[in-house]
Coordinates of N, CA, C and O in Angstrom, one line a residue:
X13 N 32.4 -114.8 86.6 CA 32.2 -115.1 85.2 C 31.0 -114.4 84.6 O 31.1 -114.2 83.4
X14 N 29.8 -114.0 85.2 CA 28.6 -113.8 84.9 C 28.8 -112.2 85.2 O 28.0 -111.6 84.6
X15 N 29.9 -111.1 86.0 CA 29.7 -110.1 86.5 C 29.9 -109.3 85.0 O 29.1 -108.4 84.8
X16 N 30.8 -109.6 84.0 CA 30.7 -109.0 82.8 C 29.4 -108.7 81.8 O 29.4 -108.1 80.7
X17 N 28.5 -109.1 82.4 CA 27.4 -109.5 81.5 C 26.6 -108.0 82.1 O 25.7 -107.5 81.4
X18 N 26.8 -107.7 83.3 CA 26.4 -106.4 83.8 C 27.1 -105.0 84.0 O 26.6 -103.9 84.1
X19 N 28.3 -105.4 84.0 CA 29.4 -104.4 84.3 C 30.7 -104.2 83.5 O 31.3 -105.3 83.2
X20 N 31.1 -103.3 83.3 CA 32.0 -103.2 82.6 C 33.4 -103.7 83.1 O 33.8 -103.5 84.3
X21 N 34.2 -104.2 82.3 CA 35.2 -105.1 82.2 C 36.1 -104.6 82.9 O 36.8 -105.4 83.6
X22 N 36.5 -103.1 82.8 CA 37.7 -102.9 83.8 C 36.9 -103.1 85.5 O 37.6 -103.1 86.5
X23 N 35.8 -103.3 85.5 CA 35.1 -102.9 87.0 C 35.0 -103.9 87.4 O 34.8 -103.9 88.7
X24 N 35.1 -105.1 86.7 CA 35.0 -106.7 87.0 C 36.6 -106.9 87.6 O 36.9 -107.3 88.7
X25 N 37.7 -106.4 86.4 CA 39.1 -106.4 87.2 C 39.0 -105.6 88.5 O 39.8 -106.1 89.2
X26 N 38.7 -105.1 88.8 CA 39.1 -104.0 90.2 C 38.1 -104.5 90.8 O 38.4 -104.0 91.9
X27 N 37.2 -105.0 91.0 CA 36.4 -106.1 91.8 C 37.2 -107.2 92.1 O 37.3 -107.5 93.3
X28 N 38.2 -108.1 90.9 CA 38.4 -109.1 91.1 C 39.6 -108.8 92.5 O 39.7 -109.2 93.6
X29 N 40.4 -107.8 91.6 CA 41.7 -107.4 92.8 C 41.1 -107.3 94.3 O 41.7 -107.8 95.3
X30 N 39.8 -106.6 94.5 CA 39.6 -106.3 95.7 C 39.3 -107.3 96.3 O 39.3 -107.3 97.5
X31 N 38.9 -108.4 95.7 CA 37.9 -109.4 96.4 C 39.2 -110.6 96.7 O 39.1 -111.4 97.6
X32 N 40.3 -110.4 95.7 CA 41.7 -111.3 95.8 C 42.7 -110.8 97.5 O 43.4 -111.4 98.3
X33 N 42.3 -109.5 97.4 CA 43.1 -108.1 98.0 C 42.6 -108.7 99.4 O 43.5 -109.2 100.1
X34 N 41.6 -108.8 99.8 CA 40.4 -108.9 100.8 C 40.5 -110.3 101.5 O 40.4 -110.5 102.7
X35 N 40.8 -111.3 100.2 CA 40.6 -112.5 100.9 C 42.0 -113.1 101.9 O 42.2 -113.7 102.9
X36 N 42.8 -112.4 101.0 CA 44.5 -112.7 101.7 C 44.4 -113.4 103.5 O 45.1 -114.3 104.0
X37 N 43.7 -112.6 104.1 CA 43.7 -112.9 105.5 C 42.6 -114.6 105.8 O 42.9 -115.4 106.7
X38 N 41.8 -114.7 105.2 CA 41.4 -115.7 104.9 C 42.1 -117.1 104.4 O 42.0 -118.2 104.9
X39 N 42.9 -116.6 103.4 CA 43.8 -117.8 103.2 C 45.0 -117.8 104.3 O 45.8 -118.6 104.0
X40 N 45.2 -117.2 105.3 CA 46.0 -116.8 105.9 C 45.4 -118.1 107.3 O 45.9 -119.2 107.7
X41 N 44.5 -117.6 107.8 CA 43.3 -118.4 108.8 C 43.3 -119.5 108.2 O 43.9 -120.2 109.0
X42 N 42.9 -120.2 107.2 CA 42.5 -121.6 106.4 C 43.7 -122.3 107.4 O 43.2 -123.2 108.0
X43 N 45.1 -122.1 107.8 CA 46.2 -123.3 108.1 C 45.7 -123.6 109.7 O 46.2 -124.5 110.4
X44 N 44.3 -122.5 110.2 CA 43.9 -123.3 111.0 C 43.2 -124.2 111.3 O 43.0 -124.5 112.5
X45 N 42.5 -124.9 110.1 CA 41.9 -125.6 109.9 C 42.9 -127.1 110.1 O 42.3 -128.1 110.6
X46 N 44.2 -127.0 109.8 CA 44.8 -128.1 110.0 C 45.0 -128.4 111.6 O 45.4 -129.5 111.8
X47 N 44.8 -127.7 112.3 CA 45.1 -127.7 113.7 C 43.9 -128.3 114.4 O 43.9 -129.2 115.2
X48 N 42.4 -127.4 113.9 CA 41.1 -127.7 114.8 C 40.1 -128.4 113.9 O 38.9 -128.7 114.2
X49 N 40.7 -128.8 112.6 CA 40.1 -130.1 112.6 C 40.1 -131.5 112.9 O 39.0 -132.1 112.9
X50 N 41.4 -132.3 113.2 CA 41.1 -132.6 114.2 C 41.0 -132.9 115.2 O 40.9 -134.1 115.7
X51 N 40.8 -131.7 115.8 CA 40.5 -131.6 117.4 C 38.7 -132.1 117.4 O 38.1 -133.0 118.0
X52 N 38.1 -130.8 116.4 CA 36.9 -130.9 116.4 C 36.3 -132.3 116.6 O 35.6 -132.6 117.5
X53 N 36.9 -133.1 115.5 CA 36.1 -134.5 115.0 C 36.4 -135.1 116.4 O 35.4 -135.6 116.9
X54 N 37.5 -135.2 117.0 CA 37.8 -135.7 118.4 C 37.2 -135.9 119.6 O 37.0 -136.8 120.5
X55 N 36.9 -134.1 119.2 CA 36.0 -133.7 120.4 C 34.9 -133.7 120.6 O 34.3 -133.6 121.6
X56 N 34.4 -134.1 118.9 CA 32.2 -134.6 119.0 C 32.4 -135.9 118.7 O 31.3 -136.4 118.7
X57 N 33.3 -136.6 118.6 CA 33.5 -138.2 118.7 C 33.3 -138.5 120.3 O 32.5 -139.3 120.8
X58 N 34.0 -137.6 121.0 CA 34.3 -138.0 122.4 C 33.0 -137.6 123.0 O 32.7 -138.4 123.9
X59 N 32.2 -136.6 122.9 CA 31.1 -135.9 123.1 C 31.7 -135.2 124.1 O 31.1 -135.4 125.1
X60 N 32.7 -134.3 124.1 CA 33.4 -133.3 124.9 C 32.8 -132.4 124.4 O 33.4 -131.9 123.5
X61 N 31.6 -131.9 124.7 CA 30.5 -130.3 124.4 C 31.6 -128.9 124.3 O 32.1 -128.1 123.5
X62 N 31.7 -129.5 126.4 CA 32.6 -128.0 126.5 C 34.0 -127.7 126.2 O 34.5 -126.6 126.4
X63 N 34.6 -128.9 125.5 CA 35.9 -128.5 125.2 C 35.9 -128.2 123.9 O 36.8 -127.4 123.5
X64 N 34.6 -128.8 122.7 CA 34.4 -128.4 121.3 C 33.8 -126.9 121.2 O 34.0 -126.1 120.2
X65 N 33.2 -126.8 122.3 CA 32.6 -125.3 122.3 C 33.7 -124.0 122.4 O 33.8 -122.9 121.9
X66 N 34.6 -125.0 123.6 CA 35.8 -124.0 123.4 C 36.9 -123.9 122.5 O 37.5 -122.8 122.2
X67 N 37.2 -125.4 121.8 CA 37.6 -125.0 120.5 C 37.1 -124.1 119.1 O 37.9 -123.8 118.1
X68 N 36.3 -123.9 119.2 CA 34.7 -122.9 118.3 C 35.4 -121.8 118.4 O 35.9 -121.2 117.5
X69 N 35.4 -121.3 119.8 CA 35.6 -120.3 120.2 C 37.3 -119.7 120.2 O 37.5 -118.5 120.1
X70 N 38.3 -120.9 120.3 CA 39.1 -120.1 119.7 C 40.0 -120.0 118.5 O 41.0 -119.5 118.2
X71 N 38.9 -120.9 117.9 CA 39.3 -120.4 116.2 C 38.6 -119.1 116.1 O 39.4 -118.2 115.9
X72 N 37.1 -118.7 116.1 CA 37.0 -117.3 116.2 C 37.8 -116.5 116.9 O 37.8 -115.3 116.4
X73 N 38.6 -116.6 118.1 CA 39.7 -115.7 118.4 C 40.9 -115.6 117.3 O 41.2 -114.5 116.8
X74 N 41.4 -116.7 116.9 CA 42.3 -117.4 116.0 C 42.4 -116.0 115.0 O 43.4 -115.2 114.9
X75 N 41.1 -116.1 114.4 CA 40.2 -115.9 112.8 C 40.6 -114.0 113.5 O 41.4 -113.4 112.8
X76 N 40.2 -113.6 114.2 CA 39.6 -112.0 114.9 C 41.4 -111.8 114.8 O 41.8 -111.1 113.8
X77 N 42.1 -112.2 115.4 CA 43.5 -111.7 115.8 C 43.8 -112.0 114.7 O 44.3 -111.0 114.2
X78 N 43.8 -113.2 113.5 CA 44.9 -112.8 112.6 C 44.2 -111.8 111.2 O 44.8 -111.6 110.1
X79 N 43.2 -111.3 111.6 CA 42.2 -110.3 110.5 C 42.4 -109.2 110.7 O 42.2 -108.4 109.9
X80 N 42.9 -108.9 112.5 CA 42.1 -107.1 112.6 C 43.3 -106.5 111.8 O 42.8 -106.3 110.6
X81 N 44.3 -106.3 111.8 CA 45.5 -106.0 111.1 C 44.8 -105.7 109.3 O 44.5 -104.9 108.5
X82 N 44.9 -106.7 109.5 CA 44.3 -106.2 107.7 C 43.3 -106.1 107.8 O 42.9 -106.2 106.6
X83 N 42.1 -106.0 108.7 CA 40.7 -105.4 108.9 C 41.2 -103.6 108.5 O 41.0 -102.7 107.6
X84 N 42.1 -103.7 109.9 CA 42.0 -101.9 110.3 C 42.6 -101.1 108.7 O 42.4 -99.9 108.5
X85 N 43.2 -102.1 107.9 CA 43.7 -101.7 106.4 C 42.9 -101.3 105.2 O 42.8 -100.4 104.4
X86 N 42.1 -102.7 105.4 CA 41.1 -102.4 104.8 C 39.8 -101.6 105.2 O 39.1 -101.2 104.2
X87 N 39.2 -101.3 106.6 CA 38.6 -100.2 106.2 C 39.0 -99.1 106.7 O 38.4 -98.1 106.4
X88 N 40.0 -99.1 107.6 CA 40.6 -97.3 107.5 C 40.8 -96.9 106.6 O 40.0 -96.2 106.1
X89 N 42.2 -97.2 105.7 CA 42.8 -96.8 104.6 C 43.1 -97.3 103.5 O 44.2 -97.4 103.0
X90 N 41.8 -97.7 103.0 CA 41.9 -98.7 101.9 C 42.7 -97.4 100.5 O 43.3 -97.9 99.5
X91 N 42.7 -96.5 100.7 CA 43.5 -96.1 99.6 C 44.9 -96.3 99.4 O 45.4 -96.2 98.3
X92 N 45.5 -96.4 100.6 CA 46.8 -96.8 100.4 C 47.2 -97.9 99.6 O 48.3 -97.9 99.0
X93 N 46.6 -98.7 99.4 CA 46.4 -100.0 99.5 C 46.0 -99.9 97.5 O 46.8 -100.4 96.7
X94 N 45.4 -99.4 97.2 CA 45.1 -98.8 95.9 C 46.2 -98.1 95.2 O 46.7 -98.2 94.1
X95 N 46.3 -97.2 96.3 CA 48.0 -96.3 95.7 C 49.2 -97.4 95.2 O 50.0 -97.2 94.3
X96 N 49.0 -98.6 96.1 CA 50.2 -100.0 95.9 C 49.9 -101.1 94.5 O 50.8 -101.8 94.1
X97 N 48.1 -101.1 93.8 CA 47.9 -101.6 93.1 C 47.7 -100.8 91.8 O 47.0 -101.3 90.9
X98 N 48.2 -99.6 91.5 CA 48.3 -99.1 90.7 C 47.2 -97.8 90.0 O 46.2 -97.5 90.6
X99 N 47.4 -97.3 89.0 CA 46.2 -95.9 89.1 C 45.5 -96.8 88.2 O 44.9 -95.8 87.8
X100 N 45.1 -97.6 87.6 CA 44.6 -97.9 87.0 C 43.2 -98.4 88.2 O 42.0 -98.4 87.8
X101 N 43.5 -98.8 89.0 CA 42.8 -99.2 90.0 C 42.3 -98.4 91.3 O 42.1 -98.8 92.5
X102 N 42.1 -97.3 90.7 CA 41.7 -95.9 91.3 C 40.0 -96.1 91.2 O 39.4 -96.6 90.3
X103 N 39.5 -95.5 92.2 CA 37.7 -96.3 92.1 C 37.8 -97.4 92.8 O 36.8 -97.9 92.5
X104 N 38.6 -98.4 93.7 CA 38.4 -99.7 94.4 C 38.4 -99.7 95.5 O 38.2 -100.8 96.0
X105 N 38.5 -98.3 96.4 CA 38.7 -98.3 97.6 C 37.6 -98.4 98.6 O 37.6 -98.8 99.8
X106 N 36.5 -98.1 97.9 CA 35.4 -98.3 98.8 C 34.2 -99.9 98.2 O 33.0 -100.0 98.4
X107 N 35.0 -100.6 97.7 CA 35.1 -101.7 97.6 C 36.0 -102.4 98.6 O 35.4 -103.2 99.4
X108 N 37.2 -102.4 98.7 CA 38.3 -102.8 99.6 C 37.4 -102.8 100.9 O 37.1 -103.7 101.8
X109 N 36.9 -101.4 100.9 CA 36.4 -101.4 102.5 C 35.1 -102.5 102.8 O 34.9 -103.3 103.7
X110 N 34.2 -102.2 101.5 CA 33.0 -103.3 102.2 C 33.4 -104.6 102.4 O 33.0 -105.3 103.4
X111 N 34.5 -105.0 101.2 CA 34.5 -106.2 101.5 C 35.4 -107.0 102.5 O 35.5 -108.2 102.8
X112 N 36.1 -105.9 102.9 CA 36.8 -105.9 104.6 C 36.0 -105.9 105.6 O 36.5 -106.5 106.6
X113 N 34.6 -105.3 105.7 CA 33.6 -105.3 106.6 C 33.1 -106.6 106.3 O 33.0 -107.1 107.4
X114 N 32.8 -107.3 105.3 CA 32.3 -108.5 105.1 C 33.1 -109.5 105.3 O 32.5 -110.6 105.2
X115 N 34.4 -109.5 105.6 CA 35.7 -110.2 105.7 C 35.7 -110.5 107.5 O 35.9 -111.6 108.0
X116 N 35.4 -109.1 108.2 CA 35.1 -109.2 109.2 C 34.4 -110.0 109.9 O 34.8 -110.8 110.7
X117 N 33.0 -109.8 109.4 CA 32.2 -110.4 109.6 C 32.4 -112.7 110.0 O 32.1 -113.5 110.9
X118 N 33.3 -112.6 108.6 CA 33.7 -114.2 108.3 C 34.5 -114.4 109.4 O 34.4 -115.4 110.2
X119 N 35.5 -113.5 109.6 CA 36.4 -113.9 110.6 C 35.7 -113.9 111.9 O 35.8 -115.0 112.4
X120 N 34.9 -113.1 112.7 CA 34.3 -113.8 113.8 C 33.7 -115.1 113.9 O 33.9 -115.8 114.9
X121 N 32.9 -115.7 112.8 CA 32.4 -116.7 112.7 C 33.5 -117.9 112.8 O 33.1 -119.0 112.7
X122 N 34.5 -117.8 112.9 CA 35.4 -118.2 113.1 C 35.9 -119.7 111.8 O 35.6 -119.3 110.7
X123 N 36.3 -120.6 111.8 CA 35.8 -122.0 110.9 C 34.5 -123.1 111.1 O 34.5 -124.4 111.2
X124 N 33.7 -122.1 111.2 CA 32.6 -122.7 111.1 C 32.1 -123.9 110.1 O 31.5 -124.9 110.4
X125 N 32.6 -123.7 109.1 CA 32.0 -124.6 108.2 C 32.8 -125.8 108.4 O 32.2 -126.9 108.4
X126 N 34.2 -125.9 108.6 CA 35.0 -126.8 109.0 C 34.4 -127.8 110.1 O 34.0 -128.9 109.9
X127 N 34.4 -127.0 111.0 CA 33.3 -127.7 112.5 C 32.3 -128.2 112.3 O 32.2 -129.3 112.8
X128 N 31.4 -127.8 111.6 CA 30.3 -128.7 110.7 C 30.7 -129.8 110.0 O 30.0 -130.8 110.1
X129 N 31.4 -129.8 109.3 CA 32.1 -131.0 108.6 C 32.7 -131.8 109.4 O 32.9 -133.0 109.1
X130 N 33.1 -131.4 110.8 CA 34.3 -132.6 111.1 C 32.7 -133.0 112.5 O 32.8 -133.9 113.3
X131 N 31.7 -132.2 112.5 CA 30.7 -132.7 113.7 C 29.7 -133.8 112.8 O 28.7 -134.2 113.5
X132 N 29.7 -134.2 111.7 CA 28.8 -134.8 111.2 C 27.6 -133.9 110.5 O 26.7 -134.4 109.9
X133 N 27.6 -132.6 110.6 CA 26.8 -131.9 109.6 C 26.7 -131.1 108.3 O 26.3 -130.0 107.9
X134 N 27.7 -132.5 107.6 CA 28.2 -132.0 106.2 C 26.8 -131.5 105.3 O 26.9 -130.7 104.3
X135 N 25.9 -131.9 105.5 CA 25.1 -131.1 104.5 C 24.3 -130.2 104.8 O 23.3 -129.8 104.1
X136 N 24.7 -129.6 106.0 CA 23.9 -128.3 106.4 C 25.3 -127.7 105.8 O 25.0 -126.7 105.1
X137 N 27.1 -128.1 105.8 CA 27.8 -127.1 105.5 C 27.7 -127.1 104.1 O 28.0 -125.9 103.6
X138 N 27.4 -128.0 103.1 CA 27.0 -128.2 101.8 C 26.2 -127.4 101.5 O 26.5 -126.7 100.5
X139 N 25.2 -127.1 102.2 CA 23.7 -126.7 101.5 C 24.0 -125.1 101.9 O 23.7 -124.2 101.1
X140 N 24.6 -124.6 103.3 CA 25.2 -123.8 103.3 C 26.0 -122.9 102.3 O 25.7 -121.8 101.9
X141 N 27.3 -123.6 101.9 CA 28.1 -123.2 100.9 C 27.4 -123.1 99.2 O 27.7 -122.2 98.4
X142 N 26.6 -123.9 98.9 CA 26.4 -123.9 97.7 C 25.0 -122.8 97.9 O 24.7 -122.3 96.8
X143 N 24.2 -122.4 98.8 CA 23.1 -121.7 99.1 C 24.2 -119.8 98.3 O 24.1 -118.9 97.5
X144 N 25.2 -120.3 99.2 CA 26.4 -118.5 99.4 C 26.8 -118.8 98.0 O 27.5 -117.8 97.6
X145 N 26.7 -119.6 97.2 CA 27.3 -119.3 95.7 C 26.2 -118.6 95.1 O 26.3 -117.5 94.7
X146 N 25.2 -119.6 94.9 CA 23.7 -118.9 94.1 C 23.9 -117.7 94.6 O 24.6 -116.9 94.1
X147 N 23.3 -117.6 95.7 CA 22.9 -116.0 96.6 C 23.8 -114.9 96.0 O 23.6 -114.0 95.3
X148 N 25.0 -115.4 96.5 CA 26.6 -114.4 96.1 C 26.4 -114.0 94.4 O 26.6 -112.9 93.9
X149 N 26.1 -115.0 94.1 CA 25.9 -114.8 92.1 C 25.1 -113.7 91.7 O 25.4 -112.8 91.0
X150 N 23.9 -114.1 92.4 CA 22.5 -113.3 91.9 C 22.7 -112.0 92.6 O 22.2 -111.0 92.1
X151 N 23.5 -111.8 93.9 CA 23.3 -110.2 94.7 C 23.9 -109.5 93.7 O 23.5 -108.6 93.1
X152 N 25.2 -110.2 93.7 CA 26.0 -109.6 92.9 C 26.1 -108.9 91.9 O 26.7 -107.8 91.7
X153 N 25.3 -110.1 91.0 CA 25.0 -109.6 89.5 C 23.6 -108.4 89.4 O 23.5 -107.7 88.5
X154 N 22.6 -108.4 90.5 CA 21.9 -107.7 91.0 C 22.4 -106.0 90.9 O 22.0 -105.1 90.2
X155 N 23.7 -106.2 92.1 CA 24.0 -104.9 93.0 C 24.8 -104.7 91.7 O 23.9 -105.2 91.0
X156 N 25.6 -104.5 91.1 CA 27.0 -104.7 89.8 C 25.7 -104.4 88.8 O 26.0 -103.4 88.1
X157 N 24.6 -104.7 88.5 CA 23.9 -104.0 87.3 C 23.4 -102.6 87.6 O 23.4 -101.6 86.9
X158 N 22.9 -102.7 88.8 CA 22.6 -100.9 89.2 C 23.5 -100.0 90.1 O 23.1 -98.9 90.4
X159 N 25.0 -100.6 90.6 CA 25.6 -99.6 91.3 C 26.9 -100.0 91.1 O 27.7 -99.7 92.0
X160 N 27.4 -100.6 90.0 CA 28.6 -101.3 89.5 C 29.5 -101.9 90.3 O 28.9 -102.7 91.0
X161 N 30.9 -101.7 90.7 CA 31.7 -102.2 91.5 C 31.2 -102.3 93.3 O 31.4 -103.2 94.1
X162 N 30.5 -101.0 93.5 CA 29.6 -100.9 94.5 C 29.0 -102.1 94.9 O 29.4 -103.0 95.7
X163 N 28.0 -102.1 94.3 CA 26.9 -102.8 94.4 C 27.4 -104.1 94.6 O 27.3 -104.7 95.7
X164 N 28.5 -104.6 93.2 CA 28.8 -106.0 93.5 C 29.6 -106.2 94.6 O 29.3 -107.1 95.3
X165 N 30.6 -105.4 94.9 CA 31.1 -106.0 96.3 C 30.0 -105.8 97.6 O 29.9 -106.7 98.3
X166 N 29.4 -104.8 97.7 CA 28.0 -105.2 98.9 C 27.5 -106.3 98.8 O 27.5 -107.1 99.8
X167 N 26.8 -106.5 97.7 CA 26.2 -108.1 97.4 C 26.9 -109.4 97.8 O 26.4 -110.4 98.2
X168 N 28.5 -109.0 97.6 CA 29.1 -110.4 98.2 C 29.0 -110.2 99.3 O 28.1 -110.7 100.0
X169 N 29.9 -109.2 99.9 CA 30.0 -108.8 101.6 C 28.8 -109.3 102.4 O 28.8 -110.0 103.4
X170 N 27.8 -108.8 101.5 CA 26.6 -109.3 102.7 C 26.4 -110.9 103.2 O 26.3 -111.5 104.3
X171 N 26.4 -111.4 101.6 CA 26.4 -113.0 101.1 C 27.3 -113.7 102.2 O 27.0 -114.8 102.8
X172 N 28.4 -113.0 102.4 CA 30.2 -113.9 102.8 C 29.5 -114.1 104.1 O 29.0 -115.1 104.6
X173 N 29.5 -112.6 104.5 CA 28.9 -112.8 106.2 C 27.5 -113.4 106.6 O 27.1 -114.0 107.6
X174 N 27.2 -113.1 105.9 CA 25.6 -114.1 106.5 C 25.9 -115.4 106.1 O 25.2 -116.3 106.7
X175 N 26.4 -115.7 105.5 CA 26.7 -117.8 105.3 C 27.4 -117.7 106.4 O 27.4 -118.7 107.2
X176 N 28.4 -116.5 106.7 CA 29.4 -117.5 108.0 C 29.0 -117.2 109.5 O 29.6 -117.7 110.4
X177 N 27.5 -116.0 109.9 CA 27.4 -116.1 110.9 C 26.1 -117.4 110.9 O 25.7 -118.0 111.9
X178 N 25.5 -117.6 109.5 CA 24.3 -119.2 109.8 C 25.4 -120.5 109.9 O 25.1 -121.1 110.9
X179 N 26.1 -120.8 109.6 CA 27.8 -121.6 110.1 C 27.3 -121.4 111.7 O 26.7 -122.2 112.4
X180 N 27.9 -120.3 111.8 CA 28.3 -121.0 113.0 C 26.9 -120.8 114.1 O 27.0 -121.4 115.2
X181 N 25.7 -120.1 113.8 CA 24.6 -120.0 114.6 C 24.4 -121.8 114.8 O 24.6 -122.4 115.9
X182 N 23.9 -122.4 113.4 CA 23.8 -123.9 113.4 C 24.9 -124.7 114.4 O 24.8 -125.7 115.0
X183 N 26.2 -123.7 114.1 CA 27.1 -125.0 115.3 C 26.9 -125.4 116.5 O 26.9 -126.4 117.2
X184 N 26.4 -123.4 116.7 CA 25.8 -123.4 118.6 C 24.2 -124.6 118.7 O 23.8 -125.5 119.4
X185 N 23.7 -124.0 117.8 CA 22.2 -124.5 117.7 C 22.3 -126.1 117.0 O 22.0 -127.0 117.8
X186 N 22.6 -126.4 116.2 CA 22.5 -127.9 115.6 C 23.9 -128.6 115.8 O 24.3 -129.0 114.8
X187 N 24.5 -128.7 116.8 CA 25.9 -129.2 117.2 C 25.5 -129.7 118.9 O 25.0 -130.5 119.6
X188 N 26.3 -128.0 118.8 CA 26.6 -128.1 120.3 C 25.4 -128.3 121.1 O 25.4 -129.3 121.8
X189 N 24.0 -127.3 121.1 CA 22.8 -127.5 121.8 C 22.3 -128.8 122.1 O 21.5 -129.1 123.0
X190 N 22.8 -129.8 121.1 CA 22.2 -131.1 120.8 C 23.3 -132.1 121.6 O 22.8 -133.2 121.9
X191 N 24.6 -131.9 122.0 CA 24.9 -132.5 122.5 C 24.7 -132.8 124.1 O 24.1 -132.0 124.8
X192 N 25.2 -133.9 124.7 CA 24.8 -133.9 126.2 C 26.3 -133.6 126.8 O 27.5 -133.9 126.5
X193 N 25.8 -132.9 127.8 CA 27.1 -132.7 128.7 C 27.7 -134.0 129.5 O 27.1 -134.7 130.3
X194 N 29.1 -133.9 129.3 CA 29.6 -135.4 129.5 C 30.6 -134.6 131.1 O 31.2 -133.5 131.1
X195 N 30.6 -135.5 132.0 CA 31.5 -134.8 132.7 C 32.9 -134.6 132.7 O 33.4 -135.6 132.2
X196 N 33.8 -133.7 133.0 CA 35.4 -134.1 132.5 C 36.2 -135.9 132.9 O 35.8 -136.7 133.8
X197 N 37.2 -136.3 132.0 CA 37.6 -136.8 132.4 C 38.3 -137.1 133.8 O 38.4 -136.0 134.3
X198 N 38.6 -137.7 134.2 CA 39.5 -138.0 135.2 C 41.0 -138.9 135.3 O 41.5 -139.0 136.4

């Protein structure tokens, strides 16, 4: 809403496409949220550390396998991909790519913020999420006044991935670390 105010209008569309283009695999990962959350809440109910730790871990697998595919798309050959959205949308490709590298980044972190929500530390994922809006706003509108489409997709990219590798740093560190090891069932 605010990127117009710095950049020109067709640059804000071909941002928007890239950033719409980008997130597809994202909305793609979200249906695993119905599966491990909950497991999660189950598993820090139960105080099962190492089975929560290993659920963590394979939603980051989850997240990595169903991304690299449209990772390797978006930043090998992001022009192809441009050739399919039309010439008008020529100039987007190295946009596509950052914010595939920043896409990356999210998908390792696997659903971290989900995990935080179902472990009891909704306001670290709150203060989290709403921290990546501000931040995301101001890089943005920052990088998009001095390097236009550039700029503003770096500014997110950076933003996406650094909120989702502090996600899940806090899960290892303010979750899991804090939990006591319970021994397995029997």
């Amino acid at each position: 809403l605010l990127l117009p105010l710095v950049m020109a209008i067709d640059d804000v569309g071909r941002l928007g496409a890239a950033l719409r283009l980008t997130a597809i695999p994202g909305t793609i990962g979200s249906g695993l949220v119905s599966v491990y959350a909950p497991r999660f809440a189950r598993e820090w109910a139960g105080g099962l550390r190492r089975r929560l730790a290993g659920s963590l871990r394979e939603t980051q697998m989850w997240m990595l396998a169903l991304y690299a595919p449209f990772g390797v798309v978006f930043v090998l050959v992001p022009e192809a991909l441009v050739s399919l959205l039309g010439p008008e949308f020529e100039g987007t490709a190295t946009a596509i790519r950052i914010l595939g590298v920043g896409q990356a980044v999210s998908a390792f972190a696997g659903t971290g913020v989900v995990f935080l929500s179902m472990c009891r530390q909704e306001r670290f994922a709150l203060a989290a999420t709403t921290l990546a809006v501000v931040a995301g706003s101001a890089v943005a509108l920052v990088g998009g006044s001095g390097w236009g489409i550039t700029g503003a997709s770096f500014g997110y990219a950076v933003v996406l991935g650094a909120t989702n590798v502090a996600t899940l740093v806090w899960a290892h560190v303010g979750v899991l670390r804090r939990m006591p090891v319970l021994p397995p069932a029997t």
